[in-house]
mmCIF file of C-alpha atoms and ligand atoms in Angstrom:
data_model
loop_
_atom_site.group_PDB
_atom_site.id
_atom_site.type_symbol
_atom_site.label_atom_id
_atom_site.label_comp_id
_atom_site.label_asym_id
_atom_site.label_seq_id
_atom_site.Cartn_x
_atom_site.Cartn_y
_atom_site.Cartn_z
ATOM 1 C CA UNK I 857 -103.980 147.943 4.500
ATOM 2 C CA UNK I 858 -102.786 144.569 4.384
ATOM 3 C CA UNK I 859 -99.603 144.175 5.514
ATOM 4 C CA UNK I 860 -98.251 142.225 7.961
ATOM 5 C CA UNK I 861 -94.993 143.983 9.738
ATOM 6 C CA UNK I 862 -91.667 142.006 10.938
ATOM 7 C CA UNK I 863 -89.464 144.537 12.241
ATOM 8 C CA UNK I 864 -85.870 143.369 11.877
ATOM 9 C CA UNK I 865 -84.737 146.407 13.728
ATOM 10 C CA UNK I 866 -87.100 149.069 14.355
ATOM 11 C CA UNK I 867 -85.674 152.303 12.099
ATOM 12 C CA UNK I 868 -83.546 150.471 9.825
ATOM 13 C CA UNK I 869 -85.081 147.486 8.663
ATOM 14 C CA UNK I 870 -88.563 145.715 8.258
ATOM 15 C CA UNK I 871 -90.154 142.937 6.604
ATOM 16 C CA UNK I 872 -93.461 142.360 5.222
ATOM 17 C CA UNK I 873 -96.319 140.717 2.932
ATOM 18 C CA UNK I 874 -97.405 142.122 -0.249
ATOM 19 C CA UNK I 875 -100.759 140.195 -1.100
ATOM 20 C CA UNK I 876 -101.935 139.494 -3.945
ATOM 21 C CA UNK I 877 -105.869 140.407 -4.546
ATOM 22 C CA UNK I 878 -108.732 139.391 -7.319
ATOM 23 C CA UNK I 879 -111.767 141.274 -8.860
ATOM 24 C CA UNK I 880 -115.271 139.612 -7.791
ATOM 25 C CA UNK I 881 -116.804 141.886 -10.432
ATOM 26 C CA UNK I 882 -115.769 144.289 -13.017
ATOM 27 C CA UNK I 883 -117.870 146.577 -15.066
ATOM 28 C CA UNK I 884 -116.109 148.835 -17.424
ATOM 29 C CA UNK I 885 -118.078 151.516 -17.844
ATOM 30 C CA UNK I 886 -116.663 153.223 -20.870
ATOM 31 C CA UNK I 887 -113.692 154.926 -22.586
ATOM 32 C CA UNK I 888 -112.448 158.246 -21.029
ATOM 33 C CA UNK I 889 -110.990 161.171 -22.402
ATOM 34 C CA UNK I 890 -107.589 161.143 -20.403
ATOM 35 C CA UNK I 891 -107.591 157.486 -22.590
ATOM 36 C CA UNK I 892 -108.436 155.665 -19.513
ATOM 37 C CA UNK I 893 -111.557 153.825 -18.784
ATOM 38 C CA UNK I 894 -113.915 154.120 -16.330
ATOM 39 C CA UNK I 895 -114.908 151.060 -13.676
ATOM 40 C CA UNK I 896 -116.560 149.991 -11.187
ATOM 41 C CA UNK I 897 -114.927 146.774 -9.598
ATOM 42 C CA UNK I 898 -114.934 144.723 -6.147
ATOM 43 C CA UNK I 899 -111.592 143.571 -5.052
ATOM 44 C CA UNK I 900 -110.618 141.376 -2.527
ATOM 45 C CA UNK I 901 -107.094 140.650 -1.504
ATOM 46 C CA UNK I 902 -105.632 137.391 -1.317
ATOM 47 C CA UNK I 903 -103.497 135.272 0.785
ATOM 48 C CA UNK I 904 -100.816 134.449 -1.947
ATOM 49 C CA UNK I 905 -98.323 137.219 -1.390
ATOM 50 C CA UNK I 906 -94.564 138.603 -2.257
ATOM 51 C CA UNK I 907 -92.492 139.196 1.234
ATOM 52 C CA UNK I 908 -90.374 142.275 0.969
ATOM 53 C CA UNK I 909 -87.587 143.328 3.304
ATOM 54 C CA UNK I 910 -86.102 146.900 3.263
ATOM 55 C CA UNK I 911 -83.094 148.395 5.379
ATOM 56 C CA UNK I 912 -81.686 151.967 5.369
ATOM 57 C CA UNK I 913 -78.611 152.188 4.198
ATOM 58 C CA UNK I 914 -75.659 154.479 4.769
ATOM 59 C CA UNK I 915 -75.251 155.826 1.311
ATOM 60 C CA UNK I 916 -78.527 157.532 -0.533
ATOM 61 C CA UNK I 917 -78.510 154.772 -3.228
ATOM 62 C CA UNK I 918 -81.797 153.138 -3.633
ATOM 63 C CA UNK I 919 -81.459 149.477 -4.745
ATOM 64 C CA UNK I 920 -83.780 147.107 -5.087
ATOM 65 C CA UNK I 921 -82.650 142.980 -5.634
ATOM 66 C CA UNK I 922 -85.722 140.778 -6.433
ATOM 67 C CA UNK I 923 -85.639 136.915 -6.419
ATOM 68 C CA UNK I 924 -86.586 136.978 -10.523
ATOM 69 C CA UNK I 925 -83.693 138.673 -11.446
ATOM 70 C CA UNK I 926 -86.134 139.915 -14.679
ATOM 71 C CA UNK I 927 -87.422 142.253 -12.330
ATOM 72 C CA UNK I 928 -84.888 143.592 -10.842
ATOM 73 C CA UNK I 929 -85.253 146.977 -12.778
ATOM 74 C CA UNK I 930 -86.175 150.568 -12.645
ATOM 75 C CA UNK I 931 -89.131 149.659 -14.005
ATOM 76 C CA UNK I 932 -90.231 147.549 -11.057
ATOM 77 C CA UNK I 933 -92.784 149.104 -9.405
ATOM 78 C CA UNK I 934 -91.266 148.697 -5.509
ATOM 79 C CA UNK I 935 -87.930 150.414 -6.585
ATOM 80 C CA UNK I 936 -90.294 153.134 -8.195
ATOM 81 C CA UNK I 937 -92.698 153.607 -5.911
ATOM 82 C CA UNK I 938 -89.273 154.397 -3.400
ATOM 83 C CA UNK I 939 -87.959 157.092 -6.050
ATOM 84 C CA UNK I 940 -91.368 158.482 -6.212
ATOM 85 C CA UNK I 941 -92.197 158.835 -2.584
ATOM 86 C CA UNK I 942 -88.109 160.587 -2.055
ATOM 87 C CA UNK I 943 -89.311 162.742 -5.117
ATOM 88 C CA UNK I 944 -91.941 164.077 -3.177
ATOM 89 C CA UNK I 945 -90.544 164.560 0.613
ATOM 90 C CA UNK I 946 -86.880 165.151 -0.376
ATOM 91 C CA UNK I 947 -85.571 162.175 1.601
ATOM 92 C CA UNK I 948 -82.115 161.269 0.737
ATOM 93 C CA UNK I 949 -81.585 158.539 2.900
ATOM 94 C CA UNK I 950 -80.842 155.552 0.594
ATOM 95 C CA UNK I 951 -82.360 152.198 0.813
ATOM 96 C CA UNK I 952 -82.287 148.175 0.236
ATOM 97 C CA UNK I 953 -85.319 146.859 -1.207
ATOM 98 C CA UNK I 954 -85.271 143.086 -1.249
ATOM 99 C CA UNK I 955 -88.187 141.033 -2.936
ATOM 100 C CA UNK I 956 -88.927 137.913 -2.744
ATOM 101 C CA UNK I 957 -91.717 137.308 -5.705
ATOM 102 C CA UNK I 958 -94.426 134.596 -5.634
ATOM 103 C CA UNK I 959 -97.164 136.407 -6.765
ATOM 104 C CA UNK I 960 -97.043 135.646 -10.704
ATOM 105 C CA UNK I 961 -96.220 138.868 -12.971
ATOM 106 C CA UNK I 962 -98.336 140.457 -15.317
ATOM 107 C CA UNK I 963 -101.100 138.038 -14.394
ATOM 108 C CA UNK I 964 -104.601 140.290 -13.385
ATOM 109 C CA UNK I 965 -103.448 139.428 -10.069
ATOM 110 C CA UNK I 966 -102.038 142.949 -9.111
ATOM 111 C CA UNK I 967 -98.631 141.699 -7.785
ATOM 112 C CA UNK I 968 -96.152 144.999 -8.885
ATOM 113 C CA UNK I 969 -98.916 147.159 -7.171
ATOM 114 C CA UNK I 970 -98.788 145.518 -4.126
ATOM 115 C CA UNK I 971 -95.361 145.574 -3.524
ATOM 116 C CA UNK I 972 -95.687 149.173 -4.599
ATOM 117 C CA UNK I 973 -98.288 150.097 -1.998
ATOM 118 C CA UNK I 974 -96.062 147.653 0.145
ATOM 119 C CA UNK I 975 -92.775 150.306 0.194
ATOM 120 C CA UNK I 976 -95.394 153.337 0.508
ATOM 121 C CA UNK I 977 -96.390 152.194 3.631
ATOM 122 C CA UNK I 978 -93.373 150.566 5.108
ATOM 123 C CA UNK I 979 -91.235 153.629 4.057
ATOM 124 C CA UNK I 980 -93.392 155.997 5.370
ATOM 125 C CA UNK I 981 -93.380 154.696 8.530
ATOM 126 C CA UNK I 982 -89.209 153.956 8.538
ATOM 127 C CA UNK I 983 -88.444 157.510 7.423
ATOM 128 C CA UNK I 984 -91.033 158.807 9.792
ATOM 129 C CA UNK I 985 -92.793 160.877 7.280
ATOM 130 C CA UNK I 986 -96.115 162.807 8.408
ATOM 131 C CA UNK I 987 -98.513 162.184 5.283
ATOM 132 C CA UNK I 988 -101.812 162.397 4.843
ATOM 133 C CA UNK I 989 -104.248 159.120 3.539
ATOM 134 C CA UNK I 990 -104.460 161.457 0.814
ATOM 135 C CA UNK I 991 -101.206 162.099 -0.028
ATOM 136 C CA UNK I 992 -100.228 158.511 -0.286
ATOM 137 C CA UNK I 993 -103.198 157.674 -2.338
ATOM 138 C CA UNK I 994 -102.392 160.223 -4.505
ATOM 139 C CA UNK I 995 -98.672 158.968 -4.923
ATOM 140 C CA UNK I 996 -100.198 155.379 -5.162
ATOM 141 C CA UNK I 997 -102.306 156.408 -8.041
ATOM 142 C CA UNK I 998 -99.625 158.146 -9.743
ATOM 143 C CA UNK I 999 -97.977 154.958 -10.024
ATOM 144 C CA UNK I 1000 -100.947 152.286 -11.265
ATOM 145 C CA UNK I 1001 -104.475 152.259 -10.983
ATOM 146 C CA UNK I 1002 -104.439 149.937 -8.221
ATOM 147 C CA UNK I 1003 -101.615 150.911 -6.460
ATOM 148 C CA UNK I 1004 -104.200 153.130 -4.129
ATOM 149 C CA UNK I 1005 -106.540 149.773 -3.239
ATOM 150 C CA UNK I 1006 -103.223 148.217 -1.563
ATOM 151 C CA UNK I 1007 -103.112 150.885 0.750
ATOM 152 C CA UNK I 1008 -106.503 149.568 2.054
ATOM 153 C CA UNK I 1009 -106.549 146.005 0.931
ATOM 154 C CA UNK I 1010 -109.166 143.425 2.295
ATOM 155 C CA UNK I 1011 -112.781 143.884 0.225
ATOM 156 C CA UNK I 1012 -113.339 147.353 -1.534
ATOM 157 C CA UNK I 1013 -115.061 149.043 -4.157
ATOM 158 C CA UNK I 1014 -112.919 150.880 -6.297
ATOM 159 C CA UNK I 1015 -114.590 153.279 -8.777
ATOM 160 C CA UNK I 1016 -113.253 156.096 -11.350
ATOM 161 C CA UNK I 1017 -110.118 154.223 -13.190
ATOM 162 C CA UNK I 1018 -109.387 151.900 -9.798
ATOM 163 C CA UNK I 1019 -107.814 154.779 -7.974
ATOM 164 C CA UNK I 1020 -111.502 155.593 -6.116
ATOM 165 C CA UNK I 1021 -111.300 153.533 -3.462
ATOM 166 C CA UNK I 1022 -114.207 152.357 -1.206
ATOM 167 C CA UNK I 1023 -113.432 149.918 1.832
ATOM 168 C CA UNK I 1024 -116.509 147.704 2.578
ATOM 169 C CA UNK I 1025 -116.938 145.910 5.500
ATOM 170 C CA UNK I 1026 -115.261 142.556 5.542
ATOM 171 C CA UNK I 1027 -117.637 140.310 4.532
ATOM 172 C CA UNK I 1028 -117.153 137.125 2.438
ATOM 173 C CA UNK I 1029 -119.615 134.690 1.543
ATOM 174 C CA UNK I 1030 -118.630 130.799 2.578
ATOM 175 C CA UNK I 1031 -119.590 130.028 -0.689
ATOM 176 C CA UNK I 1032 -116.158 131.678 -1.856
ATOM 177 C CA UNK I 1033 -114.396 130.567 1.172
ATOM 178 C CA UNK I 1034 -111.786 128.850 -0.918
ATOM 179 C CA UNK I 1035 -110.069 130.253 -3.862
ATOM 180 C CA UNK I 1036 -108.610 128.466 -6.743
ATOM 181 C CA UNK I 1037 -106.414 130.409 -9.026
ATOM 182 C CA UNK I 1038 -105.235 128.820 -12.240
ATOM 183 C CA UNK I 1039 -102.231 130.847 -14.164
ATOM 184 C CA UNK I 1040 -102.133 129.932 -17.958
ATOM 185 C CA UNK I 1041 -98.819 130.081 -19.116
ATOM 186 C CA UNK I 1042 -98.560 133.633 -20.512
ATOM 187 C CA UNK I 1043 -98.454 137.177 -19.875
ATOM 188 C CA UNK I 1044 -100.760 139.519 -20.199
ATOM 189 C CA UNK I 1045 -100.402 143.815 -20.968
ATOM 190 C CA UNK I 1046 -103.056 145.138 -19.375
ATOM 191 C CA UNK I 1047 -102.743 148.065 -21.847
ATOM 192 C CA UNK I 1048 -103.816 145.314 -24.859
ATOM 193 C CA UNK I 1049 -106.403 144.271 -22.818
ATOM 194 C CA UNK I 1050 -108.369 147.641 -22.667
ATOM 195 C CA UNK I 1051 -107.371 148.953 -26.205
ATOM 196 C CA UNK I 1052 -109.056 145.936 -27.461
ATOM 197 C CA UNK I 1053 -112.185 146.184 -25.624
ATOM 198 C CA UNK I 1054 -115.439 147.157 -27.816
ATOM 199 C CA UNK I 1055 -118.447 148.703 -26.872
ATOM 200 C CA UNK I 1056 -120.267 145.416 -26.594
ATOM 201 C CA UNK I 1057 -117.856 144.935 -23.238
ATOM 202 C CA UNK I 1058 -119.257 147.890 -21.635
ATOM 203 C CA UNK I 1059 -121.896 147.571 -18.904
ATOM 204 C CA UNK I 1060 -123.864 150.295 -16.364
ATOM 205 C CA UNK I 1061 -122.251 148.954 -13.174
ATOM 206 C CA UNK I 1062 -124.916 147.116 -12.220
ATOM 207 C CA UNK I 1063 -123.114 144.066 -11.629
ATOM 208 C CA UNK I 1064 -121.246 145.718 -9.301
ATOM 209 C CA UNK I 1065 -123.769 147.237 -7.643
ATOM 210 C CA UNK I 1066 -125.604 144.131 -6.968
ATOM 211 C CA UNK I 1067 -122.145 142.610 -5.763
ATOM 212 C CA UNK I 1068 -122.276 145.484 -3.519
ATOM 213 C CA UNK I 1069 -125.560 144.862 -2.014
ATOM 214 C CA UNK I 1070 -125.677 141.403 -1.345
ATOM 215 C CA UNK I 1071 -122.025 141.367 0.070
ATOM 216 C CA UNK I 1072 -123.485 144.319 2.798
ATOM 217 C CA UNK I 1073 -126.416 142.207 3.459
ATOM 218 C CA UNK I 1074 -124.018 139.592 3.802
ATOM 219 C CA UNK I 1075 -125.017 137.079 1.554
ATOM 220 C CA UNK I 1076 -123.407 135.448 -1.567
ATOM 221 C CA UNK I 1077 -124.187 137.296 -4.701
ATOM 222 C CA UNK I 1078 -125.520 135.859 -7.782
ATOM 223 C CA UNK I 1079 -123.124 134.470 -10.148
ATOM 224 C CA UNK I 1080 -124.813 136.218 -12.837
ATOM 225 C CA UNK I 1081 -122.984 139.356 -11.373
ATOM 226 C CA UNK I 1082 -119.793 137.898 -11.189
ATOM 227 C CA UNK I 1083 -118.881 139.616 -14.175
ATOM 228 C CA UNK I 1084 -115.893 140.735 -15.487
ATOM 229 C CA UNK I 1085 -115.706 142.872 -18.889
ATOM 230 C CA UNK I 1086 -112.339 142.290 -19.891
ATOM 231 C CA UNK I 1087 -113.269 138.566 -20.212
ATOM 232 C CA UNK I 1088 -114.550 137.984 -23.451
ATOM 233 C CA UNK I 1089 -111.425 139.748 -25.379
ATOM 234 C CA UNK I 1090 -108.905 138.002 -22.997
ATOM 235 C CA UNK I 1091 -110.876 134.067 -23.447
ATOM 236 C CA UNK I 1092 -111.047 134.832 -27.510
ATOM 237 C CA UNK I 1093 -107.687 136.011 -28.002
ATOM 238 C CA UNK I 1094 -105.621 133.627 -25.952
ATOM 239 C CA UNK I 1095 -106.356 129.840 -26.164
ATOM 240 C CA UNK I 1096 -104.344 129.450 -23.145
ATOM 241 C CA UNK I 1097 -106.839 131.156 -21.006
ATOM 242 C CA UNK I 1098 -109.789 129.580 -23.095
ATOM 243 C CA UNK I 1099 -108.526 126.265 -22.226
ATOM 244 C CA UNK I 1100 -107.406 126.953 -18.725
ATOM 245 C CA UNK I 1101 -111.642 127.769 -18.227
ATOM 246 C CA UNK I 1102 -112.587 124.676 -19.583
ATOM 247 C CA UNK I 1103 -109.726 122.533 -17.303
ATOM 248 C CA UNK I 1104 -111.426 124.588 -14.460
ATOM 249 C CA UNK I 1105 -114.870 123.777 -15.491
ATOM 250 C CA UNK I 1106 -114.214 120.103 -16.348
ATOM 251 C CA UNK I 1107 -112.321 119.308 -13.212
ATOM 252 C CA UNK I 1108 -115.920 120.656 -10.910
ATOM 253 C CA UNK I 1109 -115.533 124.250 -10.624
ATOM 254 C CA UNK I 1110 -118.593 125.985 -10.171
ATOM 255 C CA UNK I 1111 -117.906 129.053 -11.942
ATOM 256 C CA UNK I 1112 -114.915 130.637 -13.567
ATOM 257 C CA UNK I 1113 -114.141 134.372 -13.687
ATOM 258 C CA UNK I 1114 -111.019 136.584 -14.998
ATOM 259 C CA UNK I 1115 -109.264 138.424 -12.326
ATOM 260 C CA UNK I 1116 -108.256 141.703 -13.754
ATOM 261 C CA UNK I 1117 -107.221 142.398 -17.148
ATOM 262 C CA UNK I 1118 -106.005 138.263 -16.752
ATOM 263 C CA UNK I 1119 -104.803 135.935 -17.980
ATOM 264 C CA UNK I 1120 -105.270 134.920 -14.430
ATOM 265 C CA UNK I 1121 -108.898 133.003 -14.024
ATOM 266 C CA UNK I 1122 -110.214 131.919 -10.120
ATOM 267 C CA UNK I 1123 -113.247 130.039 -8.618
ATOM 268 C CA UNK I 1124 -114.261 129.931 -5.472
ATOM 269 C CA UNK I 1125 -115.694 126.846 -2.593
ATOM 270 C CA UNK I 1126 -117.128 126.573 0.034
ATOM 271 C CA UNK I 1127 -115.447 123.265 1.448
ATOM 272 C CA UNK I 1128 -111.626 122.272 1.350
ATOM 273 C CA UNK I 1129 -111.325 119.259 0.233
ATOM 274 C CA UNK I 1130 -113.553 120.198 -2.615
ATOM 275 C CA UNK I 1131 -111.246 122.813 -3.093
ATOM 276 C CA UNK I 1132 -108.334 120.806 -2.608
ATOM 277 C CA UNK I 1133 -109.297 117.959 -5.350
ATOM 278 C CA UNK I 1134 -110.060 120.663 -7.703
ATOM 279 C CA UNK I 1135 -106.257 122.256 -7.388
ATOM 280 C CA UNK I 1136 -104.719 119.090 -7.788
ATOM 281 C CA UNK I 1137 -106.227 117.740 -10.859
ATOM 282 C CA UNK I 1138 -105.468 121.215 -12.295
ATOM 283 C CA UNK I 1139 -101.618 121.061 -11.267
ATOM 284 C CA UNK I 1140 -101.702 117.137 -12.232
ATOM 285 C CA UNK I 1141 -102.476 118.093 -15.836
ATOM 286 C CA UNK I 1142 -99.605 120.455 -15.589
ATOM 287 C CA UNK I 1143 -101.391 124.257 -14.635
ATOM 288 C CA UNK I 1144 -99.938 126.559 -12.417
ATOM 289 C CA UNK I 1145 -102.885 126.704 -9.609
ATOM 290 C CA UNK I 1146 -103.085 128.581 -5.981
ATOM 291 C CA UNK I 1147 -105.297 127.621 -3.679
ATOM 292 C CA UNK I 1148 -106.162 130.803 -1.284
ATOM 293 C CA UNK I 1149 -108.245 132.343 0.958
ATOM 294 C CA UNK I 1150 -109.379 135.856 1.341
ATOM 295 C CA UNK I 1151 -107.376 137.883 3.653
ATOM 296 C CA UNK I 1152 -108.682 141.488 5.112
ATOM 297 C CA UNK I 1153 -107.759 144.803 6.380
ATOM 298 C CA UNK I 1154 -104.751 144.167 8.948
ATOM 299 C CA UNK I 1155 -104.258 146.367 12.020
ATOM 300 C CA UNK I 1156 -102.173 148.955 10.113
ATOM 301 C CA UNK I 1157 -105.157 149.994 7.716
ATOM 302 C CA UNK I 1158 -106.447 151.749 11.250
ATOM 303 C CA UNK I 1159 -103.582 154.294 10.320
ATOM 304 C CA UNK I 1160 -105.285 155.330 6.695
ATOM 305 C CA UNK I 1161 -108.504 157.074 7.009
ATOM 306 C CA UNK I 1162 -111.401 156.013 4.338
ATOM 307 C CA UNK I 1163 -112.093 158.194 1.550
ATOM 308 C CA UNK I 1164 -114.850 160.344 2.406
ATOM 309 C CA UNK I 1165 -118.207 158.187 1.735
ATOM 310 C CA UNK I 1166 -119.835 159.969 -1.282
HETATM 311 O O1 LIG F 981 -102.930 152.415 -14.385
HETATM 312 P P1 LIG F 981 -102.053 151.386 -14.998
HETATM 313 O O2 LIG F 981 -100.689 151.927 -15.327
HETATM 314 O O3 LIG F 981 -101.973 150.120 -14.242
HETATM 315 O O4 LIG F 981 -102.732 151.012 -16.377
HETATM 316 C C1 LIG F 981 -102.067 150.336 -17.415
HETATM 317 C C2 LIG F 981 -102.783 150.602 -18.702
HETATM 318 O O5 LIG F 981 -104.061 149.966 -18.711
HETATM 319 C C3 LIG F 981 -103.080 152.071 -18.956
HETATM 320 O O6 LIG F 981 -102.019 152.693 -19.624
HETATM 321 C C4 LIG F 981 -104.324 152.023 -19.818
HETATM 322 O O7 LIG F 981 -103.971 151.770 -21.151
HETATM 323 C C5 LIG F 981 -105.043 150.788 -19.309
HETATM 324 N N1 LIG F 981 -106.093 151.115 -18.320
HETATM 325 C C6 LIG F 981 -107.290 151.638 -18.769
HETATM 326 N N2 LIG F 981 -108.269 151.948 -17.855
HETATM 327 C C7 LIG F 981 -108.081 151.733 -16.545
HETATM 328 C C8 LIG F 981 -106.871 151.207 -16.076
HETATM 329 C C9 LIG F 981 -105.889 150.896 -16.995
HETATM 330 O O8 LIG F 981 -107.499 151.829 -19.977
HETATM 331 N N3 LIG F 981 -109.061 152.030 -15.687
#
């Protein structure tokens, strides 16, 4: 779990970081019945993150006010993930979420699920509700297929349709030390994204497998298996992220990957000012870039037990 706590006044109010995480690798394995399809991916959170502050309040309404007022809907995922976790203990206090939102939307970058897992844990602890690691991962999942990796955060493997989760230990390779995120100027359904993918896109997992290896033997993986199979739909059917990978790759990066179903694309450093050159001649020629670092586990994941090891 990732979050860092700020409490305003213990039982009524706390603050705290949502972060923002990327896919090293992603295999899609193939299409499943339910409609779904199956993965195998490596993510990593991020230190580029939403802050959200909620406070009981005296009536049961449950509100949530976000700094892009766009958002501030029932469909946002912090004001649902709220409703859903009242749903299921019968809570009726009400409550104030407030959201401050950096972390761009709809962008591969898993913002909304964040700040879903975010309330999850935050509320379970300020309504002092006794629930399982499996019960929240089960209400995470009901809500997004990564909802249940934000419990965790950090570096995991997350297997089945993202809701598997798999913490790994927190290695990161100093190759990757720095990471430059460039936004293209769109949005992105995720839903598109897989109903356009072909069987050409579909791979065994053995990119993530060897991700998995080398990252437990604690040394940088090969970029041939930093792989992601939503890619090739995403680069050929928006220019924007087409020419956002060439800006990258023209201005030095090494490599350049899709995070997620996009249009979000990273690389990764070893050395700052490397890194730092390379985000700003990318936000000179006018791109919205991030340069980040990984961030793991805080304290508070201690309090969520790992999925059984399989
Ligand atoms: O789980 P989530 O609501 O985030 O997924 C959004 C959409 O992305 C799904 O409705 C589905 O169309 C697609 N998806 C998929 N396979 C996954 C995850 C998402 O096809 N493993």
């Amino acid at each position: 779990m990732t979050m860092q706590w700020q409490w305003l006044q213990p039982d009524v109010s706390c603050a705290l970081r949502a972060y923002a995480k990327i896919n090293l690798t992603l295999d899609i394995l193939g299409r499943r019945g339910d409609g779904y399809h199956a993965l195998a991916t490596v993510m990593q959170t991020v230190d580029l993150y939403d802050t959200l502050c909620l406070t009981l309040r005296d009536d049961e309404e449950v509100r949530l006010v976000c700094t892009r007022p766009e958002l501030s809907t029932e469909a946002n995922l912090a004001l649902r993930a709220a409703l859903v976790l009242r749903e299921y203990t019968g809570e009726r206090r009400g409550l104030q979420i407030e959201l401050q939102k950096r972390i761009p939307c709809a962008a591969g970058l898993g913002g909304g699920s964040s700040d879903a897992a975010a309330v999850l844990l935050a509320l379970a602890r300020l309504w002092q509700l006794q629930l399982t690691a499996a019960e929240l991962v089960k209400l995470a999942a009901s809500l997004g297929s990564d909802v249940p990796f934000f419990l965790y955060g950090g570096l995991a493997l997350c297997e089945g349709r993202g809701e598997l989760v798999r913490p790994l230990p927190p290695y990161w390779p100093t190759e990757l030390r720095w990471l430059v995120l460039l936004k293209p100027a769109i949005s992105v359904a995720t839903a598109e994204v897989f109903s356009a993918l072909t069987a050409r896109d579909y791979s065994d997992g053995s990119h993530t497998r060897a991700v998995c290896a080398a990252l437990q033997e604690q040394r940088m993986p090969s970029l041939a298996h930093l792989h992601n199979g939503l890619e090739r739909g995403v680069v050929e059917r928006y220019p924007e992220v087409a020419a956002g990978r060439e800006a990258l790759l023209e201005a030095g990066a090494p490599f350049v990957r899709l995070s997620g179903s996009g249009p979000t694309l990273f690389t990764g450093l070893a050395d700052l000012e490397q890194a730092h050159r390379l985000w700003l001649r990318l936000q000179e020629q006018g791109y919205e870039v991030y340069l980040t670092q990984p961030v793991s586990c805080s304290a508070e994941s201690l309090t969520l037990a790992p999925l059984p090891a399989r």
